[in-house]
Coordinates of C-alpha atoms in Angstrom, one line a residue:
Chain A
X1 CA 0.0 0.0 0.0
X2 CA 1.3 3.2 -1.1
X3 CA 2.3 5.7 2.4
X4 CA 0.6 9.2 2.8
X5 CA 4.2 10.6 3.5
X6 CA 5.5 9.4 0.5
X7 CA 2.1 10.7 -1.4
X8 CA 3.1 14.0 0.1
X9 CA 6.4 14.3 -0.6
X10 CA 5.7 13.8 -4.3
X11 CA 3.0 15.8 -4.2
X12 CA 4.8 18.7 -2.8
X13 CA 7.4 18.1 -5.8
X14 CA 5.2 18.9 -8.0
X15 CA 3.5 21.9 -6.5
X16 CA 5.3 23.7 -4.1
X17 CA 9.3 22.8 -5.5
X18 CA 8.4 22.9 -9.4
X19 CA 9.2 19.0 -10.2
X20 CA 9.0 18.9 -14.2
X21 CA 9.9 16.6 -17.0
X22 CA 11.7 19.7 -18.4
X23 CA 11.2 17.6 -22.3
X24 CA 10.2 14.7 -24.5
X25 CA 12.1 14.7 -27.3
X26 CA 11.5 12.5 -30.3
X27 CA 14.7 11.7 -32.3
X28 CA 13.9 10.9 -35.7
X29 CA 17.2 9.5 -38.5
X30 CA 16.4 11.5 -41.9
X31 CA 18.6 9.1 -44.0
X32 CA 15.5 7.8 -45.7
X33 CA 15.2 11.2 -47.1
X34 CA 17.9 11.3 -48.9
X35 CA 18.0 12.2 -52.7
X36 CA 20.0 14.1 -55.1
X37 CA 17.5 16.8 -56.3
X38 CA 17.7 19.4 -53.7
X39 CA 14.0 20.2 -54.6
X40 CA 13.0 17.0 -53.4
X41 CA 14.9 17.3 -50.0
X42 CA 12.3 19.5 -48.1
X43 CA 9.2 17.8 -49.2
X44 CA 10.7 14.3 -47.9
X45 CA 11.9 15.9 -44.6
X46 CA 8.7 17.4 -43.6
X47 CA 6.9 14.2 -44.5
X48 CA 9.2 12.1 -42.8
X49 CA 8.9 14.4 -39.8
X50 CA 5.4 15.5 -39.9
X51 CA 4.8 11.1 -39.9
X52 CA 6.6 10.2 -36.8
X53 CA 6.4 13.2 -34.5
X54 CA 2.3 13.4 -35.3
X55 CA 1.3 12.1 -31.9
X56 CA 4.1 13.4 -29.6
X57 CA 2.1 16.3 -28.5
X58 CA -1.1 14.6 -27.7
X59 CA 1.1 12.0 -25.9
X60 CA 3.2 14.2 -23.6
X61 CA -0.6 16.2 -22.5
X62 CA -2.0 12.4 -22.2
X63 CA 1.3 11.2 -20.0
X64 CA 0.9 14.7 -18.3
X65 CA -2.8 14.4 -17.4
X66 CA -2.2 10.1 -16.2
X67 CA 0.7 11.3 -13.8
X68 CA -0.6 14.4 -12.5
X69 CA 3.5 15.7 -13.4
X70 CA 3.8 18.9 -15.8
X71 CA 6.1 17.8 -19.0
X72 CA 7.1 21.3 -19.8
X73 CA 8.1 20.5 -23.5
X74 CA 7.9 18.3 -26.4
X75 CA 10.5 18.7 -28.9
X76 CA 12.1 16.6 -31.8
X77 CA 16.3 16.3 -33.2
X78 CA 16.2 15.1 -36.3
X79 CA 19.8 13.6 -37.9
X80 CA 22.6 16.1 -38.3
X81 CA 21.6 18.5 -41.1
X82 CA 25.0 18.6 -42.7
X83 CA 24.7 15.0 -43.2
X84 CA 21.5 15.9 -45.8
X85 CA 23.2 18.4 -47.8
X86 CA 25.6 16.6 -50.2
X87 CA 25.2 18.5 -53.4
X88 CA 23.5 21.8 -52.3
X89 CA 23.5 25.2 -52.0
X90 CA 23.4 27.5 -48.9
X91 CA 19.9 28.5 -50.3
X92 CA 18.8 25.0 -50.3
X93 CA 20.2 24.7 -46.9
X94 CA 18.0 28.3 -45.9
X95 CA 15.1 26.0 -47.3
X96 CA 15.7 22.9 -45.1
X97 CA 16.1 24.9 -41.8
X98 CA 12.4 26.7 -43.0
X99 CA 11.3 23.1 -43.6
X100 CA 12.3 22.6 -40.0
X101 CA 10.6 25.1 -38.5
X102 CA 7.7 24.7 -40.3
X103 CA 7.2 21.2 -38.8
X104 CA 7.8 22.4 -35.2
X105 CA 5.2 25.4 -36.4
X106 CA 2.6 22.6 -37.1
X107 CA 3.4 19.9 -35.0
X108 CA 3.2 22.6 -31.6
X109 CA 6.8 21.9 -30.1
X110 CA 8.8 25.1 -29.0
X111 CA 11.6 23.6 -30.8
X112 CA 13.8 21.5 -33.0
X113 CA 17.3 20.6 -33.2
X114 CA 19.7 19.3 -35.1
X115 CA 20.7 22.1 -37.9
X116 CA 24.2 20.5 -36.9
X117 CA 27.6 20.1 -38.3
X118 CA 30.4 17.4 -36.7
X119 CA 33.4 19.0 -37.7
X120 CA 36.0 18.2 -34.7
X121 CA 38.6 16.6 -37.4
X122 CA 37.8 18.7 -40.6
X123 CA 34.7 20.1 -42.9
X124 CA 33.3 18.4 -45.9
X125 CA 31.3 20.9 -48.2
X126 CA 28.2 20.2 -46.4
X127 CA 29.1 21.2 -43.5
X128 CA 30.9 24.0 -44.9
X129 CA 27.3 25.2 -46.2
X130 CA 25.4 24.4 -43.5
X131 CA 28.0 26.4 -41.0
X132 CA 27.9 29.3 -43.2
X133 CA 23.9 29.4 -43.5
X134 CA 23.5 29.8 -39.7
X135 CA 23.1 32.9 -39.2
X136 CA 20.5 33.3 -41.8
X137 CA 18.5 29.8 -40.8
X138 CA 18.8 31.3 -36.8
X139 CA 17.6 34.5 -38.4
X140 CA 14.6 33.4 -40.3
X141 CA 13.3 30.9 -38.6
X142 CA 11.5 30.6 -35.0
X143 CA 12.1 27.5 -33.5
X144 CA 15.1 25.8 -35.2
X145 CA 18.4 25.0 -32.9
X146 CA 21.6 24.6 -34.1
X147 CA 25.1 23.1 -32.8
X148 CA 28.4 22.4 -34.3
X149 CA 30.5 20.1 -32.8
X150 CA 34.4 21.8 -33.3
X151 CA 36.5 19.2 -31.0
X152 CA 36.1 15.9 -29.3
X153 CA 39.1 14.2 -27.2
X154 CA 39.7 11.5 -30.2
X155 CA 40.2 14.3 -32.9
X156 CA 41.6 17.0 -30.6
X157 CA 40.5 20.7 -31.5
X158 CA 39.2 22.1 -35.2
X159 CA 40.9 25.5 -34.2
X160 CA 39.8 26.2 -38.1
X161 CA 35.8 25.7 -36.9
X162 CA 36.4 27.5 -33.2
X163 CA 38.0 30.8 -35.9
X164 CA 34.8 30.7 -38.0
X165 CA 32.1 29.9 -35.3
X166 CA 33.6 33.3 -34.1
X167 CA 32.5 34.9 -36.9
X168 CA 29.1 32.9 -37.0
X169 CA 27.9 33.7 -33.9
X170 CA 29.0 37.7 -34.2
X171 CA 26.8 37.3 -37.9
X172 CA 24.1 35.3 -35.8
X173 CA 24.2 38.0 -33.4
X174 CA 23.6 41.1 -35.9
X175 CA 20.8 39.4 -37.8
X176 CA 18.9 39.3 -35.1
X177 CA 20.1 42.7 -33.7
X178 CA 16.8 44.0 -33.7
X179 CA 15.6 40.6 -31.5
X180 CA 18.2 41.2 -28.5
X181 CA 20.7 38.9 -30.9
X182 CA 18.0 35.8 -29.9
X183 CA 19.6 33.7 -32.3
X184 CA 23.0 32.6 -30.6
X185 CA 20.1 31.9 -27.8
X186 CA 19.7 28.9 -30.6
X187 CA 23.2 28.1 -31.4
X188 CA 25.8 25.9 -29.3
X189 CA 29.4 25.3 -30.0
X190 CA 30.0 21.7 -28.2
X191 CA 33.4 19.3 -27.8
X192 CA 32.7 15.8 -27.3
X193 CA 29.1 16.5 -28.5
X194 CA 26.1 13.6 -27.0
X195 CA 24.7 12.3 -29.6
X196 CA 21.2 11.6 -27.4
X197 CA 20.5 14.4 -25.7
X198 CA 17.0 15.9 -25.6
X199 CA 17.7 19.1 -24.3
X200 CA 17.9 22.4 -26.5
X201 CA 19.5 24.0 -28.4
X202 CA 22.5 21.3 -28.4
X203 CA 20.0 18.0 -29.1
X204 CA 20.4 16.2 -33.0
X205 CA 19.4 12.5 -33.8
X206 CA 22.9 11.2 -34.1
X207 CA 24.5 8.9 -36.5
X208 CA 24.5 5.7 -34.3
X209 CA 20.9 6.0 -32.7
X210 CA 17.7 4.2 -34.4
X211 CA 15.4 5.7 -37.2
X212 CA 13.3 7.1 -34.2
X213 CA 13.9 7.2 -30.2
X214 CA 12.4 8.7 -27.4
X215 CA 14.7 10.6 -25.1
X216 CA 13.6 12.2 -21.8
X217 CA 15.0 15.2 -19.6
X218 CA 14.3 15.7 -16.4
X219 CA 14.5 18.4 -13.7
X220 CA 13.7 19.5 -10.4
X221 CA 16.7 22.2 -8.4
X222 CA 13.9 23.1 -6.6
X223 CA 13.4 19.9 -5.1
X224 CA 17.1 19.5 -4.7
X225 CA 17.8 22.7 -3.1
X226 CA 14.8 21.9 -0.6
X227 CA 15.9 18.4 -0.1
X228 CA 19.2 19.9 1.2
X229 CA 17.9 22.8 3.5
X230 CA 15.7 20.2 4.9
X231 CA 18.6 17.8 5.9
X232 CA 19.8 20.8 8.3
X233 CA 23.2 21.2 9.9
X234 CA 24.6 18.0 8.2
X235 CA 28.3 17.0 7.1
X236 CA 28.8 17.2 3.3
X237 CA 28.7 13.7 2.8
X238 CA 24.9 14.0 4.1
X239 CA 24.6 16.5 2.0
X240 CA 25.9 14.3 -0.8
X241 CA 23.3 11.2 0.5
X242 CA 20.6 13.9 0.2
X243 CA 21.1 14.9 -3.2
X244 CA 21.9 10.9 -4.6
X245 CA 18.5 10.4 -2.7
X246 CA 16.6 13.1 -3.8
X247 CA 17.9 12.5 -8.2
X248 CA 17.1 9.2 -7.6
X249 CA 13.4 10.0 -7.1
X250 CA 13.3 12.1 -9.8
X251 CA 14.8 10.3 -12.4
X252 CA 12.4 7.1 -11.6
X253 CA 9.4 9.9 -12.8
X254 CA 11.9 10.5 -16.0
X255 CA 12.1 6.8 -16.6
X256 CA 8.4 6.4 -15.7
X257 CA 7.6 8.9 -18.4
X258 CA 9.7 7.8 -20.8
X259 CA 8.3 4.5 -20.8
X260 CA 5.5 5.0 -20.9
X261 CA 5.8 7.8 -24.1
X262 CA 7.6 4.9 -25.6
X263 CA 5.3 2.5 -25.4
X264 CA 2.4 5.3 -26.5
X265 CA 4.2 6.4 -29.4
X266 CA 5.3 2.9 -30.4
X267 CA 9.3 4.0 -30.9
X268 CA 11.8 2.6 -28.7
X269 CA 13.1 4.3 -25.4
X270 CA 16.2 5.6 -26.0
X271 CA 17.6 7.3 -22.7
X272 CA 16.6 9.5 -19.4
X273 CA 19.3 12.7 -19.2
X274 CA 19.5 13.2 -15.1
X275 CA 20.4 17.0 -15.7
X276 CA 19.2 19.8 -13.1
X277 CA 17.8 22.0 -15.8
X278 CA 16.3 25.3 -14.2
X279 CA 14.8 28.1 -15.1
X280 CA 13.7 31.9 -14.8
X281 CA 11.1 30.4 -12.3
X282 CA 12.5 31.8 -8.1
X283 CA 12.9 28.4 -6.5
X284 CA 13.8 26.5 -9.7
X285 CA 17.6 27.1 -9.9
X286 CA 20.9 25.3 -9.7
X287 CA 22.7 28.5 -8.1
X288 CA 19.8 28.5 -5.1
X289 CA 21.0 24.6 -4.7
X290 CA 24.4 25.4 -4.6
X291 CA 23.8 28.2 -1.6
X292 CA 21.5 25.8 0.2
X293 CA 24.8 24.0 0.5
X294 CA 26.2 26.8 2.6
X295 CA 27.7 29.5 0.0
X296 CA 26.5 33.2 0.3
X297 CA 26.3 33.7 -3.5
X298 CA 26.9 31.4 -6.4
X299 CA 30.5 32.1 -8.1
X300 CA 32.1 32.9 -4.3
X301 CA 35.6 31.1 -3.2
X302 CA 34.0 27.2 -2.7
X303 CA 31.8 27.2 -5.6
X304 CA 33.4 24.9 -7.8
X305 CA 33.5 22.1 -5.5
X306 CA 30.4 22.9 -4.4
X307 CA 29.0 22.2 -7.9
X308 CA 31.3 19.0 -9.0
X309 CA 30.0 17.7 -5.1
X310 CA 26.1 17.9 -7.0
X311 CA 27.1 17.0 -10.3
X312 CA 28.8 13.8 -9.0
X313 CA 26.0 13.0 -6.6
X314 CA 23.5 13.7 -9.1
X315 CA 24.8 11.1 -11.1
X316 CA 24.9 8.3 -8.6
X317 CA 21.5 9.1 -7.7
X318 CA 20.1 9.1 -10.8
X319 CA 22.1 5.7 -12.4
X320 CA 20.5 3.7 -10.8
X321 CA 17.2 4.5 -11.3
X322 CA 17.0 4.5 -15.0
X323 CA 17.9 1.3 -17.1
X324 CA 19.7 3.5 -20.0
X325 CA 21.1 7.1 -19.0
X326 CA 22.3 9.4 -21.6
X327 CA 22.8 12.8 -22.8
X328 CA 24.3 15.5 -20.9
X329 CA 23.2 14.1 -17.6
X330 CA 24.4 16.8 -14.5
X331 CA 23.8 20.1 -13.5
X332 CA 23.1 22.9 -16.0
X333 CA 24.4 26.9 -15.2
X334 CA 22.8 28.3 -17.7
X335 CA 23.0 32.3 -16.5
X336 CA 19.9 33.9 -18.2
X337 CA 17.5 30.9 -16.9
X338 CA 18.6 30.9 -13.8
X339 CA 17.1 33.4 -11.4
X340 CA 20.3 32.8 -8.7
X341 CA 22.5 32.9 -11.6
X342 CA 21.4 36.4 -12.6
X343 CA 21.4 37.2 -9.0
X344 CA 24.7 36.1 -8.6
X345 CA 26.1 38.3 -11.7
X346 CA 24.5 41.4 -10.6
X347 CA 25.9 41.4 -7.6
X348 CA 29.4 40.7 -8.6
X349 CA 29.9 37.0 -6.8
X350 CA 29.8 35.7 -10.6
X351 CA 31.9 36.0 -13.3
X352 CA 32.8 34.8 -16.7
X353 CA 35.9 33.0 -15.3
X354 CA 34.8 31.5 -12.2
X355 CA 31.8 30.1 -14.9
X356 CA 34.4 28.5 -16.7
X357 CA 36.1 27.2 -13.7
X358 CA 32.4 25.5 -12.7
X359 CA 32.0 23.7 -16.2
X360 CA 34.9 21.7 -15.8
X361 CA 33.0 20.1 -13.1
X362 CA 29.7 20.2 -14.6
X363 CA 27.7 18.1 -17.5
X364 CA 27.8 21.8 -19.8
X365 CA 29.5 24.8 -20.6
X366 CA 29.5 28.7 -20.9
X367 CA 25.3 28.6 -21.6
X368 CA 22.9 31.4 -22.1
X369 CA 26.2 34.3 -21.4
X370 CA 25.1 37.8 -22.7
X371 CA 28.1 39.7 -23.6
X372 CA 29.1 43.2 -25.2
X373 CA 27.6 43.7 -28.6
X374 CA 31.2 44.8 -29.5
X375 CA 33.4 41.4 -28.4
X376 CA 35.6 40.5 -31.7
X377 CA 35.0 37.7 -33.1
X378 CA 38.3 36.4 -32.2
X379 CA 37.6 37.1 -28.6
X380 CA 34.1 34.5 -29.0
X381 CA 36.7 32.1 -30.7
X382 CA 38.6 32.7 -27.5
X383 CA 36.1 32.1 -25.1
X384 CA 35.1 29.0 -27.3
X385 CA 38.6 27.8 -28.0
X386 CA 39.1 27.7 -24.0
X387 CA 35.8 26.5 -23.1
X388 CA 36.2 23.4 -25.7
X389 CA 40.1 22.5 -24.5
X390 CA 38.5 22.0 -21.2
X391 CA 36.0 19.3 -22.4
X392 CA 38.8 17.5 -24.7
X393 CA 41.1 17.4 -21.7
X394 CA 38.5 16.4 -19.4
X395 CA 37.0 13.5 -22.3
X396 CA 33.5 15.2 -21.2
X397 CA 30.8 17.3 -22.8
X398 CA 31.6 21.5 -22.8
X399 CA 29.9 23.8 -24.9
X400 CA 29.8 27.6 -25.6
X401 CA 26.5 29.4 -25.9
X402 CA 27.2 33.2 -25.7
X403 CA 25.1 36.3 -27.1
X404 CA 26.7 39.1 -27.9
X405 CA 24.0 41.2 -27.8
X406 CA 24.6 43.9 -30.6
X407 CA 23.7 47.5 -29.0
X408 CA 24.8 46.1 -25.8
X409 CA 27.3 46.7 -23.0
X410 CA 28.8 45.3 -20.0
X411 CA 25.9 46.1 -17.1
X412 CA 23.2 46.0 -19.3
X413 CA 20.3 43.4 -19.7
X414 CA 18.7 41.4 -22.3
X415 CA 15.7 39.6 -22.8
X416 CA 14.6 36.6 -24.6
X417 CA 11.2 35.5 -22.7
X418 CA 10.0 32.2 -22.0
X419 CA 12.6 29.9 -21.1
X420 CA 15.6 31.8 -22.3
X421 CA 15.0 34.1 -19.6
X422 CA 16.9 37.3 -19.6
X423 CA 20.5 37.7 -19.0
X424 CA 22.5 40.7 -17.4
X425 CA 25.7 42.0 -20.2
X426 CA 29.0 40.4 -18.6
X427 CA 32.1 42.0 -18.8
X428 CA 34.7 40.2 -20.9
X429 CA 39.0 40.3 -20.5
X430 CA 39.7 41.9 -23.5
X431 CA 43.4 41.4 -24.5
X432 CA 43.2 39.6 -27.8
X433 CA 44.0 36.2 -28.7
X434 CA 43.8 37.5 -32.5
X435 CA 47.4 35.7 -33.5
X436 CA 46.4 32.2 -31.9
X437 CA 43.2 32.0 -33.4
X438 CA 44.2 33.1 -37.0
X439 CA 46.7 30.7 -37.3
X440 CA 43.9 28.0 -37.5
X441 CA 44.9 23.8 -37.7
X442 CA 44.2 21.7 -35.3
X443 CA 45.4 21.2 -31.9
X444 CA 46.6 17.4 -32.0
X445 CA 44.0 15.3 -29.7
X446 CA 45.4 14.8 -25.9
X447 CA 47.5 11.9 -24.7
X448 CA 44.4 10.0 -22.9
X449 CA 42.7 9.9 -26.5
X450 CA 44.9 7.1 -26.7
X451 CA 43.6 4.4 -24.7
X452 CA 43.4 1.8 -27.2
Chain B
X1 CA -4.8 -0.7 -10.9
X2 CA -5.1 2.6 -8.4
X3 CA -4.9 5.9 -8.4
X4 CA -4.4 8.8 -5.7
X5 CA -6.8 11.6 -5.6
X6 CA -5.4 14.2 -3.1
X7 CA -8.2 17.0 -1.5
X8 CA -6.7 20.0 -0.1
X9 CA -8.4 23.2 0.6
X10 CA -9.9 25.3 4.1
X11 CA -12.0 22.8 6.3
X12 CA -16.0 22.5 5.9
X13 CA -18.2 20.1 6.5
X14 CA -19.4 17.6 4.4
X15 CA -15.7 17.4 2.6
X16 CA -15.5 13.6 2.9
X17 CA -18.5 13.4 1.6
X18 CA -19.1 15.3 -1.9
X19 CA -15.9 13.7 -3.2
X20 CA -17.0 10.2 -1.9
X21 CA -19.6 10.7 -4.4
X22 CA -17.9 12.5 -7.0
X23 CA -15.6 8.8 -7.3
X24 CA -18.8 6.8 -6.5
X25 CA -20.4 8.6 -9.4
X26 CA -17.6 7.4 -11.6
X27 CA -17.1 4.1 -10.4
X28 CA -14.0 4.9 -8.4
X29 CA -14.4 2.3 -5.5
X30 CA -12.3 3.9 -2.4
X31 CA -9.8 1.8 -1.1
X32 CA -8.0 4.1 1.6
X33 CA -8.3 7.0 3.0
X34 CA -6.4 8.9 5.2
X35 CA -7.2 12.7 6.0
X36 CA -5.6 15.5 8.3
X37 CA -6.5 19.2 9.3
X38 CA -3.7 21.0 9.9
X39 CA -4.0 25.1 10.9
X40 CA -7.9 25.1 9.3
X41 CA -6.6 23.6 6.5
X42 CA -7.9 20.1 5.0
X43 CA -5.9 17.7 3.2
X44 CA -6.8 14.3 2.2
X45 CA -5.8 11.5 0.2
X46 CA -7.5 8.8 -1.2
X47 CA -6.5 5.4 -3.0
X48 CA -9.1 4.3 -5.6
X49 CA -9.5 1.4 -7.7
X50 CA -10.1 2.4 -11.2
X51 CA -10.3 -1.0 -13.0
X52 CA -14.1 -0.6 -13.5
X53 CA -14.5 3.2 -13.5
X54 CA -17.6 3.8 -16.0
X55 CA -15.8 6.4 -17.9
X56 CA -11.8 7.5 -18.8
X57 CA -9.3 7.7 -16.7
X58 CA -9.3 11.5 -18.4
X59 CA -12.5 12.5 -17.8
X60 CA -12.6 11.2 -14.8
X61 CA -9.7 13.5 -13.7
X62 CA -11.6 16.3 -15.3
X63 CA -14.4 15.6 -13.4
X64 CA -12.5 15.3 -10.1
X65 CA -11.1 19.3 -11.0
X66 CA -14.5 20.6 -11.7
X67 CA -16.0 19.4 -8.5
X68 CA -12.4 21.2 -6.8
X69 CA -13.5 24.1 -8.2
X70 CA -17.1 24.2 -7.6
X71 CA -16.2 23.1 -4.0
X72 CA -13.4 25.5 -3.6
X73 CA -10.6 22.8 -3.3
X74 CA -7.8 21.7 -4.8
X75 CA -8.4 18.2 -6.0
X76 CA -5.9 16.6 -8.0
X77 CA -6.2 12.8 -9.7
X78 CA -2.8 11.0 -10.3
X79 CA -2.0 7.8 -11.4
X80 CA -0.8 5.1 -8.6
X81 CA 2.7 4.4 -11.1
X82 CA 4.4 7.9 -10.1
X83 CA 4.6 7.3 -6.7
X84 CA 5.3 3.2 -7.1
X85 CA 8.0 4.7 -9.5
X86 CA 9.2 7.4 -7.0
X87 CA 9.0 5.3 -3.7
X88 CA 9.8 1.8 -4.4
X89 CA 12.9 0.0 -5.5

């Protein structure tokens, strides 16, 4: 018989600490579109889409309605665009991201990724002409997501790709000038790039997963951060207890629901991703979490090891409690969708640095940064260029999503609604790395690439 | 095959009662109950057996809200596999 104090306990997830299934995300393979008449291509992709994604809206309200548990968003990654474009144009590319968003339009997800490029060892001419029709897709279209993957610890760094997604997001930026730059908001510059993960703007259908799969994020700081004040004055490795204890519960909903959307949708479960995902919402936020461990303000002296104390624990917790666990899988820091985050920035406990200090120990990377409209474009390759040698090193996931929010300056804030939240302007070191990053090549992969 | 129907809201009398029949009307048969007060406010929670409810499991969630709002309570129908999921091994 089930136990009222367990019935509460879930029940006050839900309500009062803003326990989510952050997103369903269907993956769907678009090899069966191919064909070598670029007219062809778009018709065939929205079929293909518009066939196997048809019922994931109705099924994440149905799943949502049986469980009583909000499933924020449904979303779909289709196979790495560059992968589609042998043979065309940067206008038929323009035409595929459209087709894109014109399926998300119709189908009612909030967004779709996989307008992606694997470069990390070189380009082929797809991907050259998918890279260079970013800007414009993330410009035109509404609810298309894009990533290029630059590095990976195998391949070492494409310091050739890290140069010109400098320049892409700096174009992304100023065609959306008049939009607070929205589209880098869309565009995510990874090493060692997960090939399942359902969260946006980094998720694609990647080259070794089924023709379609069900992936499932989950979330809940809020119930983390209470979990921890409610342990008290406890050692760390209660602390540590707490949080295993408290991802475990919530990752057995994510498996629930993914499950059961499997099985509703009739496409194979594919993987839960145990990543703390918060947003704008006070009371859903990884910085509040790491505070209710005992700093004063996220991105003081203790912070790091703070963070790699969750994102370890989160792990454990969550392992066991789903039989396949995927994707990025940790604690997110995302600054403009996360109220603490902000909080922290604004009132100087947080900067860029000590951010890039905390992905080393988390599952992501420099996400959702505002910075001056006026950073060179080598200065993003920079930022990238470091953020991406720490995942290569560190054989883990990093990525860069930074807006440099044209018009903008250090102290200044933008605003993307929704979940994108707003973000205040950070300040950036600007000493220029201009004679590094134009000399392009590859920085050879690390010694523990070879493990073979 | 159960689900949990949790009742919260300020105290009154008759509580018990109206959402006893709101399930009888729907063939939820009650199972458990268990129900506390707690600073004038009311919370309950009850098991049901829904293998022979006489409509959806949907509607019968919808119907469960309306009588919460007409009522002025929150009354919220969940599914027995979220909390089997969240609190057993």
């Amino acid at each position: 018989m089930l136990d009222a104090r367990d019935i509460l306990e879930t029940l006050n997830m839900i309500r009062e600490e803003k326990l989510d299934i952050r997103t369903i995300t269907m993956g769907i393979s678009l090899f069966d579109c191919q064909c070598d008449d670029p007219k062809k291509l778009c018709p065939r992709i929205y079929d293909r889409i518009m066939t196997k994604a048809k019922d994931l809206v109705f099924a994440g309200d149905e799943i949502q309605k049986k469980y009583g548990i909000p499933i924020i968003n449904k979303r779909v990654s289709v196979t790495p665009i560059a992968m589609m474009l042998g043979g065309c144009s940067t206008d038929d590319a323009l035409r595929v991201g459209k087709t894109l968003d014109r399926a998300a339009h119709e189908l009612g997800i909030n967004f779709i990724g996989g307008y992606s490029a694997l470069v990390q060892k070189g380009f082929t001419n797809s991907s050259r002409t998918l890279i260079s029709s970013i800007p414009q897709v993330l410009a035109e279209t509404e609810r298309v997501c894009s990533s290029v993957n630059v590095a990976s610890t195998k391949a070492g760094i494409n310091m050739d790709a890290v140069a010109e997604m400098g320049e892409i997001v700096k174009k992304t930026a100023a065609l959306t000038a008049d939009r607070q730059s929205i589209g880098c908001a869309k565009l995510v510059v990874f090493a060692n790039v997960p090939e399942d993960n359902p969260f946006m703007a980094g998720a694609f259908h990647g080259i070794g997963e089924p023709e379609c799969v069900i992936n499932v994020g989950v979330s809940g700081p809020g119930v983390v951060a209470s979990a921890i004040r409610r342990a008290g004055d406890c050692d760390l490795t209660t602390v540590a207890e707490t949080i295993k204890r408290t991802a475990f519960k919530i990752t057995r909903v994510g498996q629930l629901v993914a499950q059961e959307a499997a099985k509703m949708l009739d496409v194979p479960f594919g993987i839960v991703d145990l990543s703390l995902a918060p947003t704008p919402a006070v009371g859903d936020s990884v910085a509040d979490i790491l505070e209710s461990i005992g700093l004063e303000k996220c991105g003081g002296h203790g912070t790091t090891a703070a963070l790699a104390m969750l994102n370890d624990a989160v792990k454990k917790g969550g392992v066991m409690a789903s039989s396949h666990v995927g994707g990025l899988s940790g604690a997110f820091i995302p600054v403009s969708e996360d109220a603490g985050m902000i909080s922290s920035v604004e009132c100087g406990a947080l900067n860029l640095e000590r951010l890039e200090a905390m992905t080393a120990v988390c599952s992501v990377g420099l996400d959702m940064i505002a910075i001056p409209g006026d950073t060179p474009a080598e200065v993003i390759s920079g930022i990238i260029a470091d953020e991406i040698a720490i995942g290569v090193v560190n054989t883990k996931t990093t990525a860069v999503r930074v807006i440099p929010a044209v018009g903008c300056k250090a102290g200044d804030r933008v605003s993307f609604g929704g979940l994108l939240g707003s973000a205040p302007v950070m300040e950036i070191n600007r000493f220029s790395p201009v004679k590094m990053i134009s000399r392009g090549g590859r920085i050879p992969a690390p010694i523990q690439s070879l493990k073979n | 095959m159960n689900a949990v129907v949790s009742v919260i809201g300020r105290d009154a009398v008759g509580i018990i009662a109206k959402v006893s029949a709101g399930c009888a009307a729907c063939g939820a048969n009650i199972s458990d109950i268990s129900q506390t007060v707690l600073h004038e406010y009311f919370t309950m929670i009850m098991i049901v057996d829904i293998r022979n409810l006489t409509i959806s499991f949907d509607e019968f969630s919808d119907q469960m809200s309306e009588l919460g709002k007409k009522e002025k309570l929150d009354i919220h129908v969940m599914h027995e596999d979220i909390f089997n999921s969240m609190h057993r091994i």
